[in-house]
Amino acid sequence: KAGVTQTPRYLIKTRGQQVTLSCSPISGHRSVSWYQQTPGQGLQFLFEYFSETQRNKGNFPGRFSGRQFSNSRSEMNVSTLELGDSALYLCASSKTGQGPTNEKLFFGSGTQLSVL
Amino acid sequence: AQKVTQAQTEISVVEKEDVTLDCVYETRDTTYYLFWYKQPPSGELVFLIRRNSFDEQNEISGRYSWNFQKSTSSFNFTITASQVVDSAVYFCALSEGPSGSARQLTFGSGTQLTVLP
């Protein structure tokens, strides 16, 4: 069974540009969440999608957005990139997104974004 | 607001030694869930263990064990007979419920574990 797939693995952009990252969850998983990992701030929750709807959002500016498609694949977009957006962006999927809230997450290897 | 503190930034041990990773959490909820994840150099976070706030029974799973104590808000993780392949960054995480979401985890800053041969 394939795991969570994130593309691209590495990305280099310049300030002011926008970027789109992609995440394909494990087959059958309907919930996708995104996390940002930086050396300074650590791992921080960005948002979560379930059945094409954003269900939860972390404390990030509106430049960070996302969406989920009917096949559960998800994309996140960052507009007007800033140097501080350089980070590892991790996507995680879970089976149902409902029921007991102790459901474990399965993470992808992430997209390493560098903003120059 | 919830918070997770991992005071140990780096730990080095020699293979076959036991090692305990410390985690202290803060939450105002009475229902919450605690997790340990491992992040090898490849980058993906790998789920290790979870515990809910109603169950303080400590368990052992292979070489892993954990000690959950609500009285001290601690959720420590022990690896017995460590191996070189255990070298990774270990994260403790918290999610609040039932109003919270398991997908919204608050992570600690991580502990870099290096196991030397």
PDB file of N, CA, C and O in Angstrom, chain A residues 26-103:
ATOM      1  N   ILE A  26      -2.873   8.411   1.508  1.00  0.00           N
ATOM      2  CA  ILE A  26      -2.978   6.961   1.386  1.00  0.00           C
ATOM      3  C   ILE A  26      -4.360   6.633   0.832  1.00  0.00           C
ATOM      4  O   ILE A  26      -5.357   7.268   1.202  1.00  0.00           O
ATOM      5  N   SER A  27      -4.407   5.641  -0.049  1.00  0.00           N
ATOM      6  CA  SER A  27      -5.674   5.267  -0.652  1.00  0.00           C
ATOM      7  C   SER A  27      -6.713   4.955   0.421  1.00  0.00           C
ATOM      8  O   SER A  27      -6.456   4.183   1.361  1.00  0.00           O
ATOM      9  N   GLY A  28      -7.887   5.572   0.286  1.00  0.00           N
ATOM     10  CA  GLY A  28      -8.943   5.343   1.270  1.00  0.00           C
ATOM     11  C   GLY A  28      -8.969   6.359   2.396  1.00  0.00           C
ATOM     12  O   GLY A  28      -9.959   6.441   3.135  1.00  0.00           O
ATOM     13  N   HIS A  29      -7.913   7.123   2.548  1.00  0.00           N
ATOM     14  CA  HIS A  29      -7.883   8.169   3.572  1.00  0.00           C
ATOM     15  C   HIS A  29      -8.592   9.412   3.048  1.00  0.00           C
ATOM     16  O   HIS A  29      -8.370   9.824   1.914  1.00  0.00           O
ATOM     17  N   ARG A  30      -9.406  10.031   3.899  1.00  0.00           N
ATOM     18  CA  ARG A  30     -10.195  11.171   3.458  1.00  0.00           C
ATOM     19  C   ARG A  30      -9.800  12.485   4.113  1.00  0.00           C
ATOM     20  O   ARG A  30     -10.252  13.545   3.710  1.00  0.00           O
ATOM     21  N   SER A  31      -8.978  12.405   5.133  1.00  0.00           N
ATOM     22  CA  SER A  31      -8.550  13.628   5.819  1.00  0.00           C
ATOM     23  C   SER A  31      -7.096  13.907   5.478  1.00  0.00           C
ATOM     24  O   SER A  31      -6.248  13.017   5.527  1.00  0.00           O
ATOM     25  N   VAL A  32      -6.836  15.160   5.125  1.00  0.00           N
ATOM     26  CA  VAL A  32      -5.467  15.590   4.829  1.00  0.00           C
ATOM     27  C   VAL A  32      -5.176  16.841   5.641  1.00  0.00           C
ATOM     28  O   VAL A  32      -5.964  17.788   5.646  1.00  0.00           O
ATOM     29  N   SER A  33      -4.047  16.835   6.319  1.00  0.00           N
ATOM     30  CA  SER A  33      -3.637  18.028   7.055  1.00  0.00           C
ATOM     31  C   SER A  33      -2.220  18.405   6.654  1.00  0.00           C
ATOM     32  O   SER A  33      -1.467  17.578   6.155  1.00  0.00           O
ATOM     33  N   TRP A  34      -1.908  19.663   6.862  1.00  0.00           N
ATOM     34  CA  TRP A  34      -0.608  20.210   6.462  1.00  0.00           C
ATOM     35  C   TRP A  34       0.084  20.821   7.675  1.00  0.00           C
ATOM     36  O   TRP A  34      -0.552  21.473   8.510  1.00  0.00           O
ATOM     37  N   TYR A  35       1.395  20.625   7.723  1.00  0.00           N
ATOM     38  CA  TYR A  35       2.221  21.189   8.778  1.00  0.00           C
ATOM     39  C   TYR A  35       3.454  21.851   8.165  1.00  0.00           C
ATOM     40  O   TYR A  35       3.984  21.400   7.160  1.00  0.00           O
ATOM     41  N   GLN A  36       3.890  22.929   8.827  1.00  0.00           N
ATOM     42  CA  GLN A  36       5.119  23.598   8.438  1.00  0.00           C
ATOM     43  C   GLN A  36       6.174  23.303   9.482  1.00  0.00           C
ATOM     44  O   GLN A  36       5.903  23.393  10.689  1.00  0.00           O
ATOM     45  N   GLN A  37       7.371  22.944   9.046  1.00  0.00           N
ATOM     46  CA  GLN A  37       8.459  22.677   9.983  1.00  0.00           C
ATOM     47  C   GLN A  37       9.649  23.585   9.681  1.00  0.00           C
ATOM     48  O   GLN A  37      10.205  23.547   8.578  1.00  0.00           O
ATOM     49  N   THR A  38      10.022  24.401  10.644  1.00  0.00           N
ATOM     50  CA  THR A  38      11.192  25.272  10.527  1.00  0.00           C
ATOM     51  C   THR A  38      12.074  25.082  11.746  1.00  0.00           C
ATOM     52  O   THR A  38      11.598  24.693  12.817  1.00  0.00           O
ATOM     53  N   PRO A  39      13.365  25.377  11.616  1.00  0.00           N
ATOM     54  CA  PRO A  39      14.260  25.239  12.771  1.00  0.00           C
ATOM     55  C   PRO A  39      13.851  26.148  13.932  1.00  0.00           C
ATOM     56  O   PRO A  39      13.990  25.785  15.093  1.00  0.00           O
ATOM     57  N   GLY A  40      13.306  27.307  13.618  1.00  0.00           N
ATOM     58  CA  GLY A  40      12.969  28.256  14.667  1.00  0.00           C
ATOM     59  C   GLY A  40      11.641  28.001  15.348  1.00  0.00           C
ATOM     60  O   GLY A  40      11.528  28.071  16.566  1.00  0.00           O
ATOM     61  N   GLN A  41      10.630  27.688  14.566  1.00  0.00           N
ATOM     62  CA  GLN A  41       9.268  27.531  15.097  1.00  0.00           C
ATOM     63  C   GLN A  41       8.857  26.085  15.281  1.00  0.00           C
ATOM     64  O   GLN A  41       7.810  25.804  15.880  1.00  0.00           O
ATOM     65  N   GLY A  42       9.652  25.167  14.761  1.00  0.00           N
ATOM     66  CA  GLY A  42       9.303  23.759  14.897  1.00  0.00           C
ATOM     67  C   GLY A  42       8.158  23.377  13.977  1.00  0.00           C
ATOM     68  O   GLY A  42       7.968  23.958  12.915  1.00  0.00           O
ATOM     69  N   LEU A  43       7.391  22.398  14.422  1.00  0.00           N
ATOM     70  CA  LEU A  43       6.264  21.892  13.640  1.00  0.00           C
ATOM     71  C   LEU A  43       5.001  22.651  14.015  1.00  0.00           C
ATOM     72  O   LEU A  43       4.597  22.667  15.176  1.00  0.00           O
ATOM     73  N   GLN A  44       4.363  23.251  13.011  1.00  0.00           N
ATOM     74  CA  GLN A  44       3.156  24.024  13.269  1.00  0.00           C
ATOM     75  C   GLN A  44       2.061  23.615  12.309  1.00  0.00           C
ATOM     76  O   GLN A  44       2.296  23.458  11.105  1.00  0.00           O
ATOM     77  N   PHE A  45       0.876  23.489  12.842  1.00  0.00           N
ATOM     78  CA  PHE A  45      -0.296  23.095  12.069  1.00  0.00           C
ATOM     79  C   PHE A  45      -0.736  24.231  11.154  1.00  0.00           C
ATOM     80  O   PHE A  45      -0.874  25.374  11.596  1.00  0.00           O
ATOM     81  N   LEU A  46      -0.966  23.877   9.886  1.00  0.00           N
ATOM     82  CA  LEU A  46      -1.447  24.863   8.919  1.00  0.00           C
ATOM     83  C   LEU A  46      -2.960  24.768   8.742  1.00  0.00           C
ATOM     84  O   LEU A  46      -3.677  25.704   9.017  1.00  0.00           O
ATOM     85  N   PHE A  47      -3.428  23.645   8.237  1.00  0.00           N
ATOM     86  CA  PHE A  47      -4.863  23.428   8.057  1.00  0.00           C
ATOM     87  C   PHE A  47      -5.149  21.965   7.798  1.00  0.00           C
ATOM     88  O   PHE A  47      -4.242  21.171   7.543  1.00  0.00           O
ATOM     89  N   GLU A  48      -6.449  21.649   7.872  1.00  0.00           N
ATOM     90  CA  GLU A  48      -6.900  20.291   7.643  1.00  0.00           C
ATOM     91  C   GLU A  48      -8.101  20.303   6.715  1.00  0.00           C
ATOM     92  O   GLU A  48      -8.974  21.169   6.837  1.00  0.00           O
ATOM     93  N   TYR A  49      -8.138  19.336   5.803  1.00  0.00           N
ATOM     94  CA  TYR A  49      -9.250  19.208   4.884  1.00  0.00           C
ATOM     95  C   TYR A  49      -9.875  17.831   5.019  1.00  0.00           C
ATOM     96  O   TYR A  49      -9.182  16.829   5.224  1.00  0.00           O
ATOM     97  N   PHE A  50     -11.181  17.829   4.891  1.00  0.00           N
ATOM     98  CA  PHE A  50     -11.932  16.586   4.900  1.00  0.00           C
ATOM     99  C   PHE A  50     -13.102  16.746   3.964  1.00  0.00           C
ATOM    100  O   PHE A  50     -13.845  17.725   4.054  1.00  0.00           O
ATOM    101  N   SER A  51     -13.257  15.800   3.054  1.00  0.00           N
ATOM    102  CA  SER A  51     -14.336  15.864   2.067  1.00  0.00           C
ATOM    103  C   SER A  51     -14.396  17.229   1.391  1.00  0.00           C
ATOM    104  O   SER A  51     -15.459  17.856   1.298  1.00  0.00           O
ATOM    105  N   GLU A  52     -13.243  17.671   0.948  1.00  0.00           N
ATOM    106  CA  GLU A  52     -13.094  18.897   0.150  1.00  0.00           C
ATOM    107  C   GLU A  52     -13.394  20.173   0.929  1.00  0.00           C
ATOM    108  O   GLU A  52     -13.481  21.257   0.337  1.00  0.00           O
ATOM    109  N   THR A  53     -13.534  20.069   2.244  1.00  0.00           N
ATOM    110  CA  THR A  53     -13.849  21.239   3.067  1.00  0.00           C
ATOM    111  C   THR A  53     -12.743  21.467   4.084  1.00  0.00           C
ATOM    112  O   THR A  53     -12.267  20.517   4.708  1.00  0.00           O
ATOM    113  N   GLN A  54     -12.359  22.714   4.240  1.00  0.00           N
ATOM    114  CA  GLN A  54     -11.390  23.032   5.278  1.00  0.00           C
ATOM    115  C   GLN A  54     -12.081  22.970   6.625  1.00  0.00           C
ATOM    116  O   GLN A  54     -13.026  23.716   6.893  1.00  0.00           O
ATOM    117  N   ARG A  55     -11.566  22.119   7.504  1.00  0.00           N
ATOM    118  CA  ARG A  55     -12.270  21.909   8.762  1.00  0.00           C
ATOM    119  C   ARG A  55     -11.560  22.581   9.938  1.00  0.00           C
ATOM    120  O   ARG A  55     -12.144  22.824  10.969  1.00  0.00           O
ATOM    121  N   ASN A  56     -10.291  22.873   9.734  1.00  0.00           N
ATOM    122  CA  ASN A  56      -9.492  23.407  10.836  1.00  0.00           C
ATOM    123  C   ASN A  56      -8.373  24.241  10.246  1.00  0.00           C
ATOM    124  O   ASN A  56      -7.821  23.885   9.191  1.00  0.00           O
ATOM    125  N   LYS A  57      -8.029  25.342  10.894  1.00  0.00           N
ATOM    126  CA  LYS A  57      -6.972  26.188  10.363  1.00  0.00           C
ATOM    127  C   LYS A  57      -6.081  26.660  11.498  1.00  0.00           C
ATOM    128  O   LYS A  57      -6.575  27.046  12.562  1.00  0.00           O
ATOM    129  N   GLY A  58      -4.799  26.656  11.259  1.00  0.00           N
ATOM    130  CA  GLY A  58      -3.843  27.138  12.241  1.00  0.00           C
ATOM    131  C   GLY A  58      -3.670  28.636  12.119  1.00  0.00           C
ATOM    132  O   GLY A  58      -4.355  29.320  11.369  1.00  0.00           O
ATOM    133  N   ASN A  59      -2.722  29.148  12.883  1.00  0.00           N
ATOM    134  CA  ASN A  59      -2.518  30.582  12.945  1.00  0.00           C
ATOM    135  C   ASN A  59      -1.497  31.037  11.910  1.00  0.00           C
ATOM    136  O   ASN A  59      -0.369  31.412  12.250  1.00  0.00           O
ATOM    137  N   PHE A  60      -1.897  31.026  10.667  1.00  0.00           N
ATOM    138  CA  PHE A  60      -1.035  31.463   9.566  1.00  0.00           C
ATOM    139  C   PHE A  60      -1.763  32.541   8.769  1.00  0.00           C
ATOM    140  O   PHE A  60      -2.989  32.571   8.722  1.00  0.00           O
ATOM    141  N   PRO A  61      -0.993  33.424   8.102  1.00  0.00           N
ATOM    142  CA  PRO A  61      -1.647  34.491   7.330  1.00  0.00           C
ATOM    143  C   PRO A  61      -2.395  33.936   6.125  1.00  0.00           C
ATOM    144  O   PRO A  61      -2.204  32.785   5.721  1.00  0.00           O
ATOM    145  N   GLY A  62      -3.229  34.779   5.564  1.00  0.00           N
ATOM    146  CA  GLY A  62      -4.068  34.381   4.442  1.00  0.00           C
ATOM    147  C   GLY A  62      -3.301  34.015   3.186  1.00  0.00           C
ATOM    148  O   GLY A  62      -3.879  33.452   2.252  1.00  0.00           O
ATOM    149  N   ARG A  63      -1.997  34.326   3.172  1.00  0.00           N
ATOM    150  CA  ARG A  63      -1.191  33.926   2.003  1.00  0.00           C
ATOM    151  C   ARG A  63      -1.112  32.404   1.871  1.00  0.00           C
ATOM    152  O   ARG A  63      -0.790  31.883   0.811  1.00  0.00           O
ATOM    153  N   PHE A  64      -1.380  31.737   2.962  1.00  0.00           N
ATOM    154  CA  PHE A  64      -1.354  30.268   2.969  1.00  0.00           C
ATOM    155  C   PHE A  64      -2.784  29.764   2.749  1.00  0.00           C
ATOM    156  O   PHE A  64      -3.688  30.097   3.511  1.00  0.00           O
ATOM    157  N   SER A  65      -2.961  28.988   1.717  1.00  0.00           N
ATOM    158  CA  SER A  65      -4.289  28.452   1.442  1.00  0.00           C
ATOM    159  C   SER A  65      -4.159  27.023   0.944  1.00  0.00           C
ATOM    160  O   SER A  65      -3.067  26.566   0.611  1.00  0.00           O
ATOM    161  N   GLY A  66      -5.269  26.361   0.883  1.00  0.00           N
ATOM    162  CA  GLY A  66      -5.232  24.991   0.404  1.00  0.00           C
ATOM    163  C   GLY A  66      -6.556  24.587  -0.189  1.00  0.00           C
ATOM    164  O   GLY A  66      -7.530  25.356  -0.181  1.00  0.00           O
ATOM    165  N   ARG A  67      -6.575  23.386  -0.704  1.00  0.00           N
ATOM    166  CA  ARG A  67      -7.829  22.832  -1.174  1.00  0.00           C
ATOM    167  C   ARG A  67      -7.695  21.318  -1.255  1.00  0.00           C
ATOM    168  O   ARG A  67      -6.574  20.777  -1.247  1.00  0.00           O
ATOM    169  N   GLN A  68      -8.834  20.681  -1.323  1.00  0.00           N
ATOM    170  CA  GLN A  68      -8.846  19.227  -1.446  1.00  0.00           C
ATOM    171  C   GLN A  68      -9.789  18.856  -2.570  1.00  0.00           C
ATOM    172  O   GLN A  68     -10.870  19.438  -2.711  1.00  0.00           O
ATOM    173  N   PHE A  69      -9.382  17.882  -3.346  1.00  0.00           N
ATOM    174  CA  PHE A  69     -10.181  17.455  -4.483  1.00  0.00           C
ATOM    175  C   PHE A  69     -11.042  16.253  -4.107  1.00  0.00           C
ATOM    176  O   PHE A  69     -10.881  15.650  -3.038  1.00  0.00           O
ATOM    177  N   SER A  70     -11.918  15.892  -5.019  1.00  0.00           N
ATOM    178  CA  SER A  70     -12.868  14.811  -4.734  1.00  0.00           C
ATOM    179  C   SER A  70     -12.167  13.464  -4.527  1.00  0.00           C
ATOM    180  O   SER A  70     -12.709  12.560  -3.894  1.00  0.00           O
ATOM    181  N   ASN A  71     -10.955  13.325  -5.047  1.00  0.00           N
ATOM    182  CA  ASN A  71     -10.212  12.068  -4.844  1.00  0.00           C
ATOM    183  C   ASN A  71      -9.329  12.143  -3.589  1.00  0.00           C
ATOM    184  O   ASN A  71      -8.468  11.289  -3.395  1.00  0.00           O
ATOM    185  N   SER A  72      -9.550  13.163  -2.765  1.00  0.00           N
ATOM    186  CA  SER A  72      -8.850  13.399  -1.493  1.00  0.00           C
ATOM    187  C   SER A  72      -7.453  13.985  -1.650  1.00  0.00           C
ATOM    188  O   SER A  72      -6.844  14.372  -0.653  1.00  0.00           O
ATOM    189  N   ARG A  73      -6.961  14.064  -2.853  1.00  0.00           N
ATOM    190  CA  ARG A  73      -5.671  14.730  -3.049  1.00  0.00           C
ATOM    191  C   ARG A  73      -5.791  16.191  -2.627  1.00  0.00           C
ATOM    192  O   ARG A  73      -6.868  16.800  -2.738  1.00  0.00           O
ATOM    193  N   SER A  74      -4.693  16.715  -2.134  1.00  0.00           N
ATOM    194  CA  SER A  74      -4.742  18.085  -1.627  1.00  0.00           C
ATOM    195  C   SER A  74      -3.585  18.897  -2.174  1.00  0.00           C
ATOM    196  O   SER A  74      -2.519  18.365  -2.512  1.00  0.00           O
ATOM    197  N   GLU A  75      -3.817  20.171  -2.278  1.00  0.00           N
ATOM    198  CA  GLU A  75      -2.765  21.120  -2.654  1.00  0.00           C
ATOM    199  C   GLU A  75      -2.744  22.250  -1.641  1.00  0.00           C
ATOM    200  O   GLU A  75      -3.788  22.612  -1.088  1.00  0.00           O
ATOM    201  N   MET A  76      -1.557  22.771  -1.399  1.00  0.00           N
ATOM    202  CA  MET A  76      -1.486  23.996  -0.624  1.00  0.00           C
ATOM    203  C   MET A  76      -0.742  25.034  -1.455  1.00  0.00           C
ATOM    204  O   MET A  76       0.143  24.692  -2.242  1.00  0.00           O
ATOM    205  N   ASN A  77      -1.149  26.249  -1.277  1.00  0.00           N
ATOM    206  CA  ASN A  77      -0.597  27.345  -2.054  1.00  0.00           C
ATOM    207  C   ASN A  77      -0.087  28.428  -1.110  1.00  0.00           C
ATOM    208  O   ASN A  77      -0.733  28.740  -0.101  1.00  0.00           O
ATOM    209  N   VAL A  78       1.063  28.956  -1.446  1.00  0.00           N
ATOM    210  CA  VAL A  78       1.578  30.109  -0.699  1.00  0.00           C
ATOM    211  C   VAL A  78       1.819  31.218  -1.710  1.00  0.00           C
ATOM    212  O   VAL A  78       2.563  31.033  -2.678  1.00  0.00           O
ATOM    213  N   SER A  79       1.155  32.340  -1.508  1.00  0.00           N
ATOM    214  CA  SER A  79       1.328  33.467  -2.426  1.00  0.00           C
ATOM    215  C   SER A  79       2.289  34.485  -1.825  1.00  0.00           C
ATOM    216  O   SER A  79       2.519  34.499  -0.613  1.00  0.00           O
ATOM    217  N   THR A  80       2.839  35.304  -2.679  1.00  0.00           N
ATOM    218  CA  THR A  80       3.754  36.367  -2.259  1.00  0.00           C
ATOM    219  C   THR A  80       4.772  35.838  -1.241  1.00  0.00           C
ATOM    220  O   THR A  80       4.805  36.254  -0.084  1.00  0.00           O
ATOM    221  N   LEU A  81       5.580  34.930  -1.681  1.00  0.00           N
ATOM    222  CA  LEU A  81       6.522  34.257  -0.798  1.00  0.00           C
ATOM    223  C   LEU A  81       7.454  35.226  -0.084  1.00  0.00           C
ATOM    224  O   LEU A  81       7.917  36.224  -0.657  1.00  0.00           O
ATOM    225  N   GLU A  82       7.719  34.899   1.180  1.00  0.00           N
ATOM    226  CA  GLU A  82       8.673  35.646   1.989  1.00  0.00           C
ATOM    227  C   GLU A  82       9.812  34.706   2.378  1.00  0.00           C
ATOM    228  O   GLU A  82       9.666  33.489   2.358  1.00  0.00           O
ATOM    229  N   LEU A  83      10.950  35.306   2.744  1.00  0.00           N
ATOM    230  CA  LEU A  83      12.099  34.489   3.123  1.00  0.00           C
ATOM    231  C   LEU A  83      11.742  33.536   4.264  1.00  0.00           C
ATOM    232  O   LEU A  83      12.201  32.392   4.307  1.00  0.00           O
ATOM    233  N   GLY A  84      10.908  33.991   5.164  1.00  0.00           N
ATOM    234  CA  GLY A  84      10.526  33.193   6.326  1.00  0.00           C
ATOM    235  C   GLY A  84       9.644  32.004   5.996  1.00  0.00           C
ATOM    236  O   GLY A  84       9.364  31.180   6.869  1.00  0.00           O
ATOM    237  N   ASP A  85       9.204  31.912   4.747  1.00  0.00           N
ATOM    238  CA  ASP A  85       8.381  30.764   4.347  1.00  0.00           C
ATOM    239  C   ASP A  85       9.236  29.555   4.010  1.00  0.00           C
ATOM    240  O   ASP A  85       8.717  28.465   3.770  1.00  0.00           O
ATOM    241  N   SER A  86      10.543  29.748   3.994  1.00  0.00           N
ATOM    242  CA  SER A  86      11.433  28.607   3.759  1.00  0.00           C
ATOM    243  C   SER A  86      11.224  27.582   4.872  1.00  0.00           C
ATOM    244  O   SER A  86      11.361  27.902   6.056  1.00  0.00           O
ATOM    245  N   ALA A  87      10.892  26.369   4.487  1.00  0.00           N
ATOM    246  CA  ALA A  87      10.536  25.358   5.486  1.00  0.00           C
ATOM    247  C   ALA A  87      10.337  24.014   4.811  1.00  0.00           C
ATOM    248  O   ALA A  87      10.289  23.917   3.583  1.00  0.00           O
ATOM    249  N   LEU A  88      10.200  23.010   5.648  1.00  0.00           N
ATOM    250  CA  LEU A  88       9.752  21.703   5.182  1.00  0.00           C
ATOM    251  C   LEU A  88       8.240  21.655   5.405  1.00  0.00           C
ATOM    252  O   LEU A  88       7.769  21.865   6.520  1.00  0.00           O
ATOM    253  N   TYR A  89       7.505  21.408   4.352  1.00  0.00           N
ATOM    254  CA  TYR A  89       6.047  21.341   4.446  1.00  0.00           C
ATOM    255  C   TYR A  89       5.630  19.876   4.394  1.00  0.00           C
ATOM    256  O   TYR A  89       5.884  19.180   3.414  1.00  0.00           O
ATOM    257  N   LEU A  90       5.000  19.460   5.480  1.00  0.00           N
ATOM    258  CA  LEU A  90       4.612  18.067   5.625  1.00  0.00           C
ATOM    259  C   LEU A  90       3.108  17.912   5.485  1.00  0.00           C
ATOM    260  O   LEU A  90       2.331  18.700   6.032  1.00  0.00           O
ATOM    261  N   CYS A  91       2.740  16.892   4.768  1.00  0.00           N
ATOM    262  CA  CYS A  91       1.335  16.551   4.605  1.00  0.00           C
ATOM    263  C   CYS A  91       1.081  15.249   5.360  1.00  0.00           C
ATOM    264  O   CYS A  91       1.956  14.377   5.422  1.00  0.00           O
ATOM    265  N   ALA A  92      -0.091  15.141   5.947  1.00  0.00           N
ATOM    266  CA  ALA A  92      -0.443  13.924   6.684  1.00  0.00           C
ATOM    267  C   ALA A  92      -1.864  13.516   6.352  1.00  0.00           C
ATOM    268  O   ALA A  92      -2.735  14.367   6.160  1.00  0.00           O
ATOM    269  N   SER A  93      -2.096  12.234   6.270  1.00  0.00           N
ATOM    270  CA  SER A  93      -3.452  11.774   6.012  1.00  0.00           C
ATOM    271  C   SER A  93      -3.913  10.862   7.137  1.00  0.00           C
ATOM    272  O   SER A  93      -3.110  10.248   7.846  1.00  0.00           O
ATOM    273  N   SER A  94      -5.217  10.816   7.316  1.00  0.00           N
ATOM    274  CA  SER A  94      -5.802   9.881   8.270  1.00  0.00           C
ATOM    275  C   SER A  94      -7.063   9.296   7.661  1.00  0.00           C
ATOM    276  O   SER A  94      -7.630   9.856   6.729  1.00  0.00           O
ATOM    277  N   LYS A  95      -7.494   8.196   8.266  1.00  0.00           N
ATOM    278  CA  LYS A  95      -8.491   7.370   7.593  1.00  0.00           C
ATOM    279  C   LYS A  95      -9.818   8.070   7.370  1.00  0.00           C
ATOM    280  O   LYS A  95     -10.253   8.283   6.239  1.00  0.00           O
ATOM    281  N   THR A  96     -10.467   8.440   8.472  1.00  0.00           N
ATOM    282  CA  THR A  96     -11.811   8.956   8.312  1.00  0.00           C
ATOM    283  C   THR A  96     -11.954  10.404   8.719  1.00  0.00           C
ATOM    284  O   THR A  96     -12.814  11.106   8.238  1.00  0.00           O
ATOM    285  N   GLY A  97     -11.097  10.833   9.639  1.00  0.00           N
ATOM    286  CA  GLY A  97     -11.249  12.199  10.125  1.00  0.00           C
ATOM    287  C   GLY A  97     -12.435  12.370  11.038  1.00  0.00           C
ATOM    288  O   GLY A  97     -12.779  13.462  11.434  1.00  0.00           O
ATOM    289  N   GLN A  98     -13.086  11.283  11.374  1.00  0.00           N
ATOM    290  CA  GLN A  98     -14.227  11.361  12.278  1.00  0.00           C
ATOM    291  C   GLN A  98     -14.066  10.322  13.367  1.00  0.00           C
ATOM    292  O   GLN A  98     -13.153   9.539  13.361  1.00  0.00           O
ATOM    293  N   GLY A  99     -14.977  10.339  14.309  1.00  0.00           N
ATOM    294  CA  GLY A  99     -14.899   9.344  15.369  1.00  0.00           C
ATOM    295  C   GLY A  99     -13.881   9.749  16.419  1.00  0.00           C
ATOM    296  O   GLY A  99     -13.658  10.930  16.645  1.00  0.00           O
ATOM    297  N   PRO A 100     -13.260   8.780  17.039  1.00  0.00           N
ATOM    298  CA  PRO A 100     -12.296   9.089  18.105  1.00  0.00           C
ATOM    299  C   PRO A 100     -11.224  10.025  17.606  1.00  0.00           C
ATOM    300  O   PRO A 100     -10.678   9.865  16.521  1.00  0.00           O
ATOM    301  N   THR A 101     -10.889  11.010  18.399  1.00  0.00           N
ATOM    302  CA  THR A 101      -9.921  11.995  17.930  1.00  0.00           C
ATOM    303  C   THR A 101      -8.482  11.561  18.176  1.00  0.00           C
ATOM    304  O   THR A 101      -7.577  12.352  18.030  1.00  0.00           O
ATOM    305  N   ASN A 102      -8.303  10.306  18.532  1.00  0.00           N
ATOM    306  CA  ASN A 102      -6.924   9.872  18.721  1.00  0.00           C
ATOM    307  C   ASN A 102      -6.404   9.126  17.495  1.00  0.00           C
ATOM    308  O   ASN A 102      -5.451   8.378  17.568  1.00  0.00           O
ATOM    309  N   GLU A 103      -7.063   9.345  16.374  1.00  0.00           N
ATOM    310  CA  GLU A 103      -6.653   8.682  15.141  1.00  0.00           C
ATOM    311  C   GLU A 103      -5.246   9.123  14.763  1.00  0.00           C
ATOM    312  O   GLU A 103      -4.934  10.305  14.770  1.00  0.00           O
TER     313      GLU A 103
END
